[in-house]
Each structure stands twice: as structure tokens, then as C-alpha cells.
Tab-separated table of N, CA and C in Angstrom:
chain	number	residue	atom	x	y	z
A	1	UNK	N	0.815	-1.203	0.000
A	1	UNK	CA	0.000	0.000	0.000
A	1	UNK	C	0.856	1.263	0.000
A	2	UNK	N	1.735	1.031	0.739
A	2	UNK	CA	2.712	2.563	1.144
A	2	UNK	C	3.482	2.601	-0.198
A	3	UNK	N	3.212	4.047	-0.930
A	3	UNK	CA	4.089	4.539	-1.720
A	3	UNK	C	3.241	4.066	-3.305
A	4	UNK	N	2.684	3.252	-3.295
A	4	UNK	CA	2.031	3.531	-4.605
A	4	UNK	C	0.908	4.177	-5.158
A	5	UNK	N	0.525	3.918	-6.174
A	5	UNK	CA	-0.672	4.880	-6.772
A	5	UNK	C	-2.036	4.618	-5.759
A	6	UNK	N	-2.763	5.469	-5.865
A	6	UNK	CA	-4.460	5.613	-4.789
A	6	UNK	C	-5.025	4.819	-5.239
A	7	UNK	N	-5.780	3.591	-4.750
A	7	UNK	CA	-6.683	2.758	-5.213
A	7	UNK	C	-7.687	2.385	-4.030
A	8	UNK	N	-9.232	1.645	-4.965
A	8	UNK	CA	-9.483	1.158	-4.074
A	8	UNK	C	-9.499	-0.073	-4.252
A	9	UNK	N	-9.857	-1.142	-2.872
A	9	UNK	CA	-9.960	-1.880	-3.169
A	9	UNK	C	-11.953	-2.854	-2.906
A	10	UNK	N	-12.298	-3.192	-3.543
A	10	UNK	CA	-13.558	-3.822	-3.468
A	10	UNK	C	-13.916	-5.116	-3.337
A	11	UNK	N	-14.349	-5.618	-2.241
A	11	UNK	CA	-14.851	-7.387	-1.748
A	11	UNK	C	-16.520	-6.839	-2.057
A	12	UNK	N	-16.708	-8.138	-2.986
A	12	UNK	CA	-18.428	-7.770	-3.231
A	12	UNK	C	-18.553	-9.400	-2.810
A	13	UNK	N	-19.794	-9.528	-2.801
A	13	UNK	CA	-20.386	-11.012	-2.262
A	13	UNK	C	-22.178	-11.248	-3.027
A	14	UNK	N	-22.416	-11.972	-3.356
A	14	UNK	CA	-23.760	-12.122	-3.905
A	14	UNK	C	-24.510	-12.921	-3.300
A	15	UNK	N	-25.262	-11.279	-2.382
A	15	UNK	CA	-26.840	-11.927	-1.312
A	15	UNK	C	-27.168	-13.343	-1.430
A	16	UNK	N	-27.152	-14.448	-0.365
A	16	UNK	CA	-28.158	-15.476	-0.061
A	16	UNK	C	-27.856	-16.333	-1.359
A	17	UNK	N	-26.901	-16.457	-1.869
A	17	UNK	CA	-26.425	-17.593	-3.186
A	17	UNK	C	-26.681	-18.690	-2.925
A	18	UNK	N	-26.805	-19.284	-1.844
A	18	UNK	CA	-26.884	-20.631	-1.380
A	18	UNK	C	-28.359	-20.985	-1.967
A	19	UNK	N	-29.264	-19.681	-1.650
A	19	UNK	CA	-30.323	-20.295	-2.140
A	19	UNK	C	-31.145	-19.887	-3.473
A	20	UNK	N	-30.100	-19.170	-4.402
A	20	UNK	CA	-30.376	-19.394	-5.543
A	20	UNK	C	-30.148	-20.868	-6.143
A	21	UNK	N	-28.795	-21.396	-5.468
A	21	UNK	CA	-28.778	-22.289	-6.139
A	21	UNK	C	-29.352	-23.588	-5.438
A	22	UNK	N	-30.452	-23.483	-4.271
A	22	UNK	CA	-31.186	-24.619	-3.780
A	22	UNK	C	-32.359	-24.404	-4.380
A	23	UNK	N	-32.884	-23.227	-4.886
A	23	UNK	CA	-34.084	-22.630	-5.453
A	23	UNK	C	-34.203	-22.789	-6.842
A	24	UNK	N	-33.236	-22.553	-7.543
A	24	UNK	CA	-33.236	-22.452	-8.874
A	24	UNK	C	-32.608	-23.711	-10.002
A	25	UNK	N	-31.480	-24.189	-9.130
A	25	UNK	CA	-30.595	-25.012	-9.579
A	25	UNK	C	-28.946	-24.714	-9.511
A	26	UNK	N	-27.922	-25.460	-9.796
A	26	UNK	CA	-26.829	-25.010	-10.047
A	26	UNK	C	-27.067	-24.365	-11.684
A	27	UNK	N	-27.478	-24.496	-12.680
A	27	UNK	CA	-27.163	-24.144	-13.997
A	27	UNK	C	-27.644	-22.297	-13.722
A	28	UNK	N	-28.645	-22.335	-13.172
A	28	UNK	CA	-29.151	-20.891	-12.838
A	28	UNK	C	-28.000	-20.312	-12.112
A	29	UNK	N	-27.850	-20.798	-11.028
A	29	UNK	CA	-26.578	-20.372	-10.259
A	29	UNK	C	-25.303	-20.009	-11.109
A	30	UNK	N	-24.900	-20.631	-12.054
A	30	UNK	CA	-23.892	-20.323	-12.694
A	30	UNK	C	-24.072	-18.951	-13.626
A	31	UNK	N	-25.297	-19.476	-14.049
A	31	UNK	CA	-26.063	-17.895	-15.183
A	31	UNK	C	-25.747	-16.986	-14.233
A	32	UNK	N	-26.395	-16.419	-12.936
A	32	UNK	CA	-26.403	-15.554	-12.220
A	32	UNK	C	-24.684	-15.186	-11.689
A	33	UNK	N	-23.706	-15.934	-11.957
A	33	UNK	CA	-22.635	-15.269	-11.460
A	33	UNK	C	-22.063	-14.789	-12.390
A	34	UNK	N	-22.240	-15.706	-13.947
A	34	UNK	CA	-21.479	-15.469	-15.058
A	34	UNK	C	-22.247	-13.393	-15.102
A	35	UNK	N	-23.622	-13.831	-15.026
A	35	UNK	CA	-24.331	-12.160	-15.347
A	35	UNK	C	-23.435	-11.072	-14.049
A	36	UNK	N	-23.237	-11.474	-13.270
A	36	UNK	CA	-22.527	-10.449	-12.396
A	36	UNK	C	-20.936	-10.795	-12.681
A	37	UNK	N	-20.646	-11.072	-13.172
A	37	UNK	CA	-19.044	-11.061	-13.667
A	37	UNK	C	-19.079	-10.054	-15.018
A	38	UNK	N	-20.031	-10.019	-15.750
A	38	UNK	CA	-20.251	-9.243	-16.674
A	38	UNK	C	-20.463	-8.036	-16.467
A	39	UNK	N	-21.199	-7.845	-15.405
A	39	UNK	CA	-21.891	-6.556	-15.441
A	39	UNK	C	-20.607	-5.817	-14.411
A	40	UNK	N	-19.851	-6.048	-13.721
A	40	UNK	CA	-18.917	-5.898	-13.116
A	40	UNK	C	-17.524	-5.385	-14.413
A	41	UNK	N	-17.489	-6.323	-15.336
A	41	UNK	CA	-16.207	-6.117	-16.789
A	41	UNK	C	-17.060	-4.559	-17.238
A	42	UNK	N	-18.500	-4.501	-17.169
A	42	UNK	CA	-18.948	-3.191	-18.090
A	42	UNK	C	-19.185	-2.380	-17.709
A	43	UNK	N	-19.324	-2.234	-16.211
A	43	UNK	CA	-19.689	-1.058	-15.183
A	43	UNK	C	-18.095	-0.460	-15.116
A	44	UNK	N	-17.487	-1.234	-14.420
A	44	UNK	CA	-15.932	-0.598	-14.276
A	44	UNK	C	-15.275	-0.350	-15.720
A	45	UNK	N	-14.061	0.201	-15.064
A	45	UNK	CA	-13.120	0.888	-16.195
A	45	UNK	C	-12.535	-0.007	-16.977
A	46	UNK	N	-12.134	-0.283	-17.662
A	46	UNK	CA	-10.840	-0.992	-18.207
A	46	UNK	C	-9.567	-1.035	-17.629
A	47	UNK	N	-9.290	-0.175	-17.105
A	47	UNK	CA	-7.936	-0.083	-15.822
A	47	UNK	C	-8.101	-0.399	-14.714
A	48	UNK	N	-9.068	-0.933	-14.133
A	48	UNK	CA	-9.485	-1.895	-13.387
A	48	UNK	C	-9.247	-3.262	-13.050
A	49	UNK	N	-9.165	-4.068	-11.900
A	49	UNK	CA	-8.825	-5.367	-12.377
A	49	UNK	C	-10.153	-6.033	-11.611
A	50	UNK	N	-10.631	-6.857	-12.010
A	50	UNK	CA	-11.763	-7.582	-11.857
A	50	UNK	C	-11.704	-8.594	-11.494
A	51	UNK	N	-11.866	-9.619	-10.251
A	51	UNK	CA	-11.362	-11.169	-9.769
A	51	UNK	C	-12.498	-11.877	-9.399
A	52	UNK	N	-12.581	-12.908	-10.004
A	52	UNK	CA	-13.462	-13.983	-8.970
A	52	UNK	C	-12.966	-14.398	-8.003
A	53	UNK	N	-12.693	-14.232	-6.675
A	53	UNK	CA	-12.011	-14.669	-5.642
A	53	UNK	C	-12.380	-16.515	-5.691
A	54	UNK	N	-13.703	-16.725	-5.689
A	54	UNK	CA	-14.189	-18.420	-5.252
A	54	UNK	C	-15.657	-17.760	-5.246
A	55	UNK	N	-16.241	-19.113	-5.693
A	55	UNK	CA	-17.693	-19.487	-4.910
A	55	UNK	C	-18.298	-18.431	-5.788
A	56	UNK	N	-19.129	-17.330	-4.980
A	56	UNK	CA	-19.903	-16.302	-5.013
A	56	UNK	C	-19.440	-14.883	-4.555
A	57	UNK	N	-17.851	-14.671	-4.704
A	57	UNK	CA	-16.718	-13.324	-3.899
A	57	UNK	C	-16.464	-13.485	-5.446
A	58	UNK	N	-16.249	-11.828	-5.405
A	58	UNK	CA	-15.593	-11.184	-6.275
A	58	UNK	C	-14.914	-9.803	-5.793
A	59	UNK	N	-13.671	-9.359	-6.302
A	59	UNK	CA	-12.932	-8.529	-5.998
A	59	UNK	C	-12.609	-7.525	-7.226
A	60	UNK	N	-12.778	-6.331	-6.869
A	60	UNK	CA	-12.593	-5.386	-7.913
A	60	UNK	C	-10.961	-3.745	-7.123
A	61	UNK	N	-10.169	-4.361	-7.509
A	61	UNK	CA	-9.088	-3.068	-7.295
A	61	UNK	C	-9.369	-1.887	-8.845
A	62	UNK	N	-9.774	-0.755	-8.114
A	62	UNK	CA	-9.660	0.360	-8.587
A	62	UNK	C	-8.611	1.280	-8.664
A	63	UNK	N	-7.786	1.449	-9.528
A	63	UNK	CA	-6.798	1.984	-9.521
A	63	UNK	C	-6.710	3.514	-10.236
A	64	UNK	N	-6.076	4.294	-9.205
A	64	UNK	CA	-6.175	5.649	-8.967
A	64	UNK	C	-7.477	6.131	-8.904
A	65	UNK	N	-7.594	5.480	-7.521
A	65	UNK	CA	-9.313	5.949	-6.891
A	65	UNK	C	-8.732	6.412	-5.232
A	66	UNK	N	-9.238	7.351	-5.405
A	66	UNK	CA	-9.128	8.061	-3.894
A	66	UNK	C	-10.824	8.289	-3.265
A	67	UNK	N	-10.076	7.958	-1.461
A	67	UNK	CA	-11.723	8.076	-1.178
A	67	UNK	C	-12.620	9.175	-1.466
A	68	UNK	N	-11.845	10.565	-2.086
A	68	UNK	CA	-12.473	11.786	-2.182
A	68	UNK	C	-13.322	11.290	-4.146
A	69	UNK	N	-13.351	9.899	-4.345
A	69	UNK	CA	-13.928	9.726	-5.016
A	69	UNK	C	-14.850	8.762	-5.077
A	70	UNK	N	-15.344	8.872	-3.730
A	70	UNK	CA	-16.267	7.422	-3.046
A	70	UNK	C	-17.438	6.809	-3.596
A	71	UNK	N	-17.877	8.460	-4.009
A	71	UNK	CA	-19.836	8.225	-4.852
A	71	UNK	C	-19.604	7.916	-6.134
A	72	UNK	N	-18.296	7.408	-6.525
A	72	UNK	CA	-18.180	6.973	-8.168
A	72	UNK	C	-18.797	5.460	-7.848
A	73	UNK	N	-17.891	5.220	-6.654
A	73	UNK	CA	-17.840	3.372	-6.627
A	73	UNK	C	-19.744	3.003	-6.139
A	74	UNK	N	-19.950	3.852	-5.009
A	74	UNK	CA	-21.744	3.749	-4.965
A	74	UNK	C	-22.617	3.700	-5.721
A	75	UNK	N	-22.270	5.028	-7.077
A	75	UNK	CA	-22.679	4.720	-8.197
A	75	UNK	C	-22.941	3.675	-8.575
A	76	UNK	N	-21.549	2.919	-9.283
A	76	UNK	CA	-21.653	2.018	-9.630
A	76	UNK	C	-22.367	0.748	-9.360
A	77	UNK	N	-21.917	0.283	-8.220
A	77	UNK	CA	-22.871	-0.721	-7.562
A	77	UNK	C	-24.336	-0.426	-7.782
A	78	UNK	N	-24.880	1.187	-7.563
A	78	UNK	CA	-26.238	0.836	-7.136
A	78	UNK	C	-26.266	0.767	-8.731
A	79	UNK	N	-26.194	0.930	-9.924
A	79	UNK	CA	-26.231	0.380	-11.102
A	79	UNK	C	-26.599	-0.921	-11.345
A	80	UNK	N	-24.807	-1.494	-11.198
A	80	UNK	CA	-25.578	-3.522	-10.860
A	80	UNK	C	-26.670	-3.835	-10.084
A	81	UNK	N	-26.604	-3.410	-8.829
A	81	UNK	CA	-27.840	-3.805	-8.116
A	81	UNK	C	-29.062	-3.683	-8.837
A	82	UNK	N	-29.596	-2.551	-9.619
A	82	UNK	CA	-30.342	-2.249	-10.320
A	82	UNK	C	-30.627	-3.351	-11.036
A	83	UNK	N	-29.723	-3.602	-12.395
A	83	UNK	CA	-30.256	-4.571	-13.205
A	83	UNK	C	-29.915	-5.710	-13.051
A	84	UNK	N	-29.425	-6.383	-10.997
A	84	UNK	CA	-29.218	-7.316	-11.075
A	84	UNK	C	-30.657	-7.879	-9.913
A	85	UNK	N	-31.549	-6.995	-10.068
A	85	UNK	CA	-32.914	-6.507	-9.548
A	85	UNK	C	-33.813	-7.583	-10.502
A	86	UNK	N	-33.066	-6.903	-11.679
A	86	UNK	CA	-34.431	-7.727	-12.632
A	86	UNK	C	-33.989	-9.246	-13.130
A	87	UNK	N	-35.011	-10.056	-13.099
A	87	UNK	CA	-34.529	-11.300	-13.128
A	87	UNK	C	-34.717	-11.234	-14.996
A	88	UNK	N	-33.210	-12.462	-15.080
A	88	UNK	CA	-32.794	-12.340	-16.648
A	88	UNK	C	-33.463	-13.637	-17.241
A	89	UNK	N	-33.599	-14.236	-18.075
A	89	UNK	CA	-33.954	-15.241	-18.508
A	89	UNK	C	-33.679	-16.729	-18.373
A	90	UNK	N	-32.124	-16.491	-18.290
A	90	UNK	CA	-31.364	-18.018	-17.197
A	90	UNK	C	-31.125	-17.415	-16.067
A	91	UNK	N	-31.610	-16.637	-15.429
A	91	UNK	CA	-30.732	-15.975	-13.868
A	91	UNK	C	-31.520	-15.233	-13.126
A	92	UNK	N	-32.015	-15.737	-11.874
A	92	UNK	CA	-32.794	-15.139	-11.258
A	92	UNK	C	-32.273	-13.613	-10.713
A	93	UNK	N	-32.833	-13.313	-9.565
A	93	UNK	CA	-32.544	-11.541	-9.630
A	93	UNK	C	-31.572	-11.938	-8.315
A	94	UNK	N	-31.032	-10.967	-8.168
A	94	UNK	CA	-29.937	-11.093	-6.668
A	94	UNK	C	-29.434	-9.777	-6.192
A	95	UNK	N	-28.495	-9.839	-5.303
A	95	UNK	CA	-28.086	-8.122	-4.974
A	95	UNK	C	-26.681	-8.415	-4.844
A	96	UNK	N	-25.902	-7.559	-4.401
A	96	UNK	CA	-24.258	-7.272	-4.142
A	96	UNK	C	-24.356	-6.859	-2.680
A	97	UNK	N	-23.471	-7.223	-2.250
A	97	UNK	CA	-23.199	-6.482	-1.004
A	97	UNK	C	-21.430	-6.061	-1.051
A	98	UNK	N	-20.957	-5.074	-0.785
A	98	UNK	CA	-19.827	-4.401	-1.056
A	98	UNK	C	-19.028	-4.045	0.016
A	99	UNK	N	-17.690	-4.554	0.399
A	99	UNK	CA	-17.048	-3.670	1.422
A	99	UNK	C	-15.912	-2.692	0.690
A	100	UNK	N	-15.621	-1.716	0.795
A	100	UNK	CA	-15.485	-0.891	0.095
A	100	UNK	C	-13.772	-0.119	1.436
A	101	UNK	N	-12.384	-0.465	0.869
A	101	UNK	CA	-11.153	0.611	1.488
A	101	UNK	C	-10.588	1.083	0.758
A	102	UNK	N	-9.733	2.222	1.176
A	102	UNK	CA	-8.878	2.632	0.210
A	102	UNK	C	-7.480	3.019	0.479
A	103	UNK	N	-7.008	2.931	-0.502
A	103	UNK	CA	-5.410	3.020	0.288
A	103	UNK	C	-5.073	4.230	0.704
A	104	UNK	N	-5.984	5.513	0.770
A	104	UNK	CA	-5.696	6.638	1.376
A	104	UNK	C	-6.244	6.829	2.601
A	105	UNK	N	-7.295	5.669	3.040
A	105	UNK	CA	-7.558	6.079	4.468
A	105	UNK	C	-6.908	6.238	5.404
A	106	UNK	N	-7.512	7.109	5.831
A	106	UNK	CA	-6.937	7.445	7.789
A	106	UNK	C	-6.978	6.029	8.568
A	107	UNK	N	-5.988	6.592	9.690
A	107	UNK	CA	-5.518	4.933	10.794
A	107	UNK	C	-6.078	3.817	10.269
A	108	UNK	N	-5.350	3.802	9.144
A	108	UNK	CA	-4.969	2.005	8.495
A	108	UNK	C	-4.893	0.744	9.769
A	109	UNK	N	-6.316	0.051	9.026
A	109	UNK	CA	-5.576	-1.543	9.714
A	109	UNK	C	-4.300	-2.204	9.783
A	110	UNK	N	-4.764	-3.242	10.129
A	110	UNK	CA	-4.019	-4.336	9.793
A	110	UNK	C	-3.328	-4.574	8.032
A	111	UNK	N	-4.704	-4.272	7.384
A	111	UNK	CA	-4.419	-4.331	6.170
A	111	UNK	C	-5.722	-3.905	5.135
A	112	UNK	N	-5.656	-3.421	4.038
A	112	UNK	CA	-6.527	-2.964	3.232
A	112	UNK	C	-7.363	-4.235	3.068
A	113	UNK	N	-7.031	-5.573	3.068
A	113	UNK	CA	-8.260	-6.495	2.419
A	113	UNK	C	-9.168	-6.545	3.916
A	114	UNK	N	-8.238	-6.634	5.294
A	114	UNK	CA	-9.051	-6.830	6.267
A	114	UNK	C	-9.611	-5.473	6.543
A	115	UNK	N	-9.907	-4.510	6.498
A	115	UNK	CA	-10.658	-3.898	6.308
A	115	UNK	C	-11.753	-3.128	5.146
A	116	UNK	N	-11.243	-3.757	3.903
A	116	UNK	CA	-12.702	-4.377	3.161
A	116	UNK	C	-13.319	-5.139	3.693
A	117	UNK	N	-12.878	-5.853	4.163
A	117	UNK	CA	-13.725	-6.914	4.542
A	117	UNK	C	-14.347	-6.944	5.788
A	118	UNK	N	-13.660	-5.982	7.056
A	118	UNK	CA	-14.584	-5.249	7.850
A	118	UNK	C	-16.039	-4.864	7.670
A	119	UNK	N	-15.581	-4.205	6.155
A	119	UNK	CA	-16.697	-3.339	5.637
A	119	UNK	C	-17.825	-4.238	5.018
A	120	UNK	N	-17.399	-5.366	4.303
A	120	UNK	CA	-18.213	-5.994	3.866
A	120	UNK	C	-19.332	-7.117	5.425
A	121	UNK	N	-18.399	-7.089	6.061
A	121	UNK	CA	-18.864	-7.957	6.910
A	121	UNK	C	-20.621	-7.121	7.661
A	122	UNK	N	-20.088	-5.486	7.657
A	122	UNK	CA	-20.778	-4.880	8.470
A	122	UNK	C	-22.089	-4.973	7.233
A	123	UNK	N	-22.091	-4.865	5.637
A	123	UNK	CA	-22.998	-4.910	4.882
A	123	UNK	C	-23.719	-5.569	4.955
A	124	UNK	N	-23.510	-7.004	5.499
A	124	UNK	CA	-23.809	-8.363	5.398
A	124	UNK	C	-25.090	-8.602	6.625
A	125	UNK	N	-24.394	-8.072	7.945
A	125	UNK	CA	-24.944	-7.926	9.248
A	125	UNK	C	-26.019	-6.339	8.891
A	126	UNK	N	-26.137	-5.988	8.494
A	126	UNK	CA	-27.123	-4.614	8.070
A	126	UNK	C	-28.313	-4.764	7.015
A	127	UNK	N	-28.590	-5.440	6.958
A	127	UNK	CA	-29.795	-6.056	5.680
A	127	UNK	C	-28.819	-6.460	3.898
A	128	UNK	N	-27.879	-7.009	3.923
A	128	UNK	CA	-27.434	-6.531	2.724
A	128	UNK	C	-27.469	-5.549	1.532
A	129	UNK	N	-27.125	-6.300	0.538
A	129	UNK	CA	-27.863	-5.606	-1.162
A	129	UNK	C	-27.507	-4.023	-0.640
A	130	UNK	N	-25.768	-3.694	-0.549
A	130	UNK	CA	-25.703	-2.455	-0.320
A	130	UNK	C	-23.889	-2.209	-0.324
A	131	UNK	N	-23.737	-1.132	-0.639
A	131	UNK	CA	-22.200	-1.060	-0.616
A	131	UNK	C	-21.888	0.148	1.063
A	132	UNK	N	-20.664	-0.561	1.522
A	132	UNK	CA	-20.105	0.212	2.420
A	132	UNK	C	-18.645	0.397	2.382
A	133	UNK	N	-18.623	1.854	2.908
A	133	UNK	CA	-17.034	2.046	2.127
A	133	UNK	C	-16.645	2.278	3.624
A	134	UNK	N	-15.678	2.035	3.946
A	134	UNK	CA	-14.834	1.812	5.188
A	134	UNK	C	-13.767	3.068	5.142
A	135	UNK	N	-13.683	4.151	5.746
A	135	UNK	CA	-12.966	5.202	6.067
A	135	UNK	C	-12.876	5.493	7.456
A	136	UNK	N	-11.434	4.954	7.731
A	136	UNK	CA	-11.661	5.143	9.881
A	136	UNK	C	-10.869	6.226	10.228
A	137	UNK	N	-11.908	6.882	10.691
A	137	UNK	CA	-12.265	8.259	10.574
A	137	UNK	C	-11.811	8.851	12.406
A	138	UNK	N	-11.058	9.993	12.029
A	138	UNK	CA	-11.085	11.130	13.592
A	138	UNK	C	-11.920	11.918	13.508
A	139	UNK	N	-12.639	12.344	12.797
A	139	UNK	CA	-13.791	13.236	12.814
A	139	UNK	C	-14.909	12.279	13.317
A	140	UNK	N	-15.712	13.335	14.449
A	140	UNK	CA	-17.257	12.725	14.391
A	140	UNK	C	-18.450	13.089	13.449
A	141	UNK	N	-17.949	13.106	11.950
A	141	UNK	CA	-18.838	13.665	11.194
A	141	UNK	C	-18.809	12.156	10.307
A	142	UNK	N	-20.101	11.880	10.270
A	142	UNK	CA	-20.410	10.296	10.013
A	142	UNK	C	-21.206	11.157	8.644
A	143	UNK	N	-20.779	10.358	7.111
A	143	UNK	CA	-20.891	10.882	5.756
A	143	UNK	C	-22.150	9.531	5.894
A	144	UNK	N	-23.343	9.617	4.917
A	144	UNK	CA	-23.932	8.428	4.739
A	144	UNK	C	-22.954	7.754	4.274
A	145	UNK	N	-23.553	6.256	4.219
A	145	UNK	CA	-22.741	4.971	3.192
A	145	UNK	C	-21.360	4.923	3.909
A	146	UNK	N	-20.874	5.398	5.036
A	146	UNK	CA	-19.531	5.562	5.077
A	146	UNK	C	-19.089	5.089	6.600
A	147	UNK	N	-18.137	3.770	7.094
A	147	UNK	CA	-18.399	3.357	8.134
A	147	UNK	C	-17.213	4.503	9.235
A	148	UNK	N	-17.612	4.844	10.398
A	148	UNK	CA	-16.267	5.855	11.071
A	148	UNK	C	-15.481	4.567	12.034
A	149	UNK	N	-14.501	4.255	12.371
A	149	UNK	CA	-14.770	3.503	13.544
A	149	UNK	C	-13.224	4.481	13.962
């Protein structure tokens, strides 16, 4: 993290998968990740890097993203969420849930993934189908969408 370009980094997870694919099938299940692997390659940049971590995790590093550019990445998501709202023809409908750091935040963890993943954890425990961006914050001025700790 120290010394290179501003990025962020993004842990997304796809709401309650277990029971798309007890509900729908595995072949649906696969439609529905292949459609959010897609919509993830066309929402983001091209200078972006885009990962299937496993399973139903996906990871998106944004590069030269600073948190003073936070409502790009909210944007985005609430986009997918949007048309991952409407159910597709092989793929039922689903949501994202997002933990959202960046390598410019204030009093750094342990480490940028464990605190994505802070962030994602807190999405998860909060009703999902929502992005949270993790900025640990000395101010008591709490931004929506934005966790202080």
C-alpha cells in the first residue's frame, strides 16, 4: 500500500447464493454469477482489475481511486444492483453487497483487504444488497454509506 498509486480496493459477495442455487438449480446459479461477472467487466473501467475470488466473492481493485472519489464506486454498484434486480432469462434476480477501502484512508488496519472486509462484513450484518465504504475516521462527522470507527 505505502508509496504507490491511490486505489481502491472492493470485496463484493452475492446476497443469499446458497439459495439461488437450492431454489433455482446449479445451472441458474452459474447464469447468475457469469451475469454479475459481466456486469462488473462493463460497469468498471478498463484499468481496473476484476477477480473472482471463489464461490460467489468477487474482488474489484480500482486503480487511482481516492476516497475523495467514493460516490463513483456507490454509483456504480447501485447500477448492478439495479439490473441485477431484474430477473434475466437463465438468472434469477440477486443483490451485491460491497465492502469498500482505500489506500488513502486514515488509521490504516491491519491491512486494506481486512478492512474491506470489515466493511463488507458490516454490509452483510445490516440487511445486505448495499455497498459500504470503510474510512476510519477522527472526525465525528459520520458521511452516509460511510463506516467511522
Amino acid at each position: 500500500e505505502e508509496g504507490a498509486m491511490s486505489f481502491a480496493l472492493l470485496l463484493i459477495d452475492v446476497d443469499i447464493f446458497k439459495s439461488v442455487n437450492d431454489t433455482y438449480g446449479h445451472a441458474a446459479g452459474d447464469a447468475s454469477l457469469k451475469r454479475v461477472a459481466n456486469l462488473l467487466k462493463t460497469t468498471f473501467r478498463s484499468i481496473d482489475f476484476i477477480f473472482r475470488i471463489g464461490g460467489d466473492e468477487f474482488s474489484v481493485i480500482m486503480v487511482e481511486m481516492t476516497s475523495d472519489l467514493k460516490d463513483t464506486i456507490q454509483d456504480k454498484i447501485d447500477v448492478i444492483n439495479e439490473e441485477l434486480a431484474k430477473e434475466a432469462q437463465d438468472a434469477p434476480a440477486v443483490s451485491l453487497s460491497v465492502g469498500v477501502a482505500f489506500s488513502d484512508r486514515e488509521n490504516k488496519g491491519e491491512s486494506i483487504f481486512k478492512d474491506a472486509d470489515q466493511a463488507l462484513y458490516y454490509v452483510k450484518e445490516h440487511g445486505r444488497h448495499g455497498v459500504q465504504l470503510l474510512l476510519i475516521c477522527s472526525s465525528l462527522f459520520f458521511a452516509p454509506g460511510i463506516i467511522c470507527l
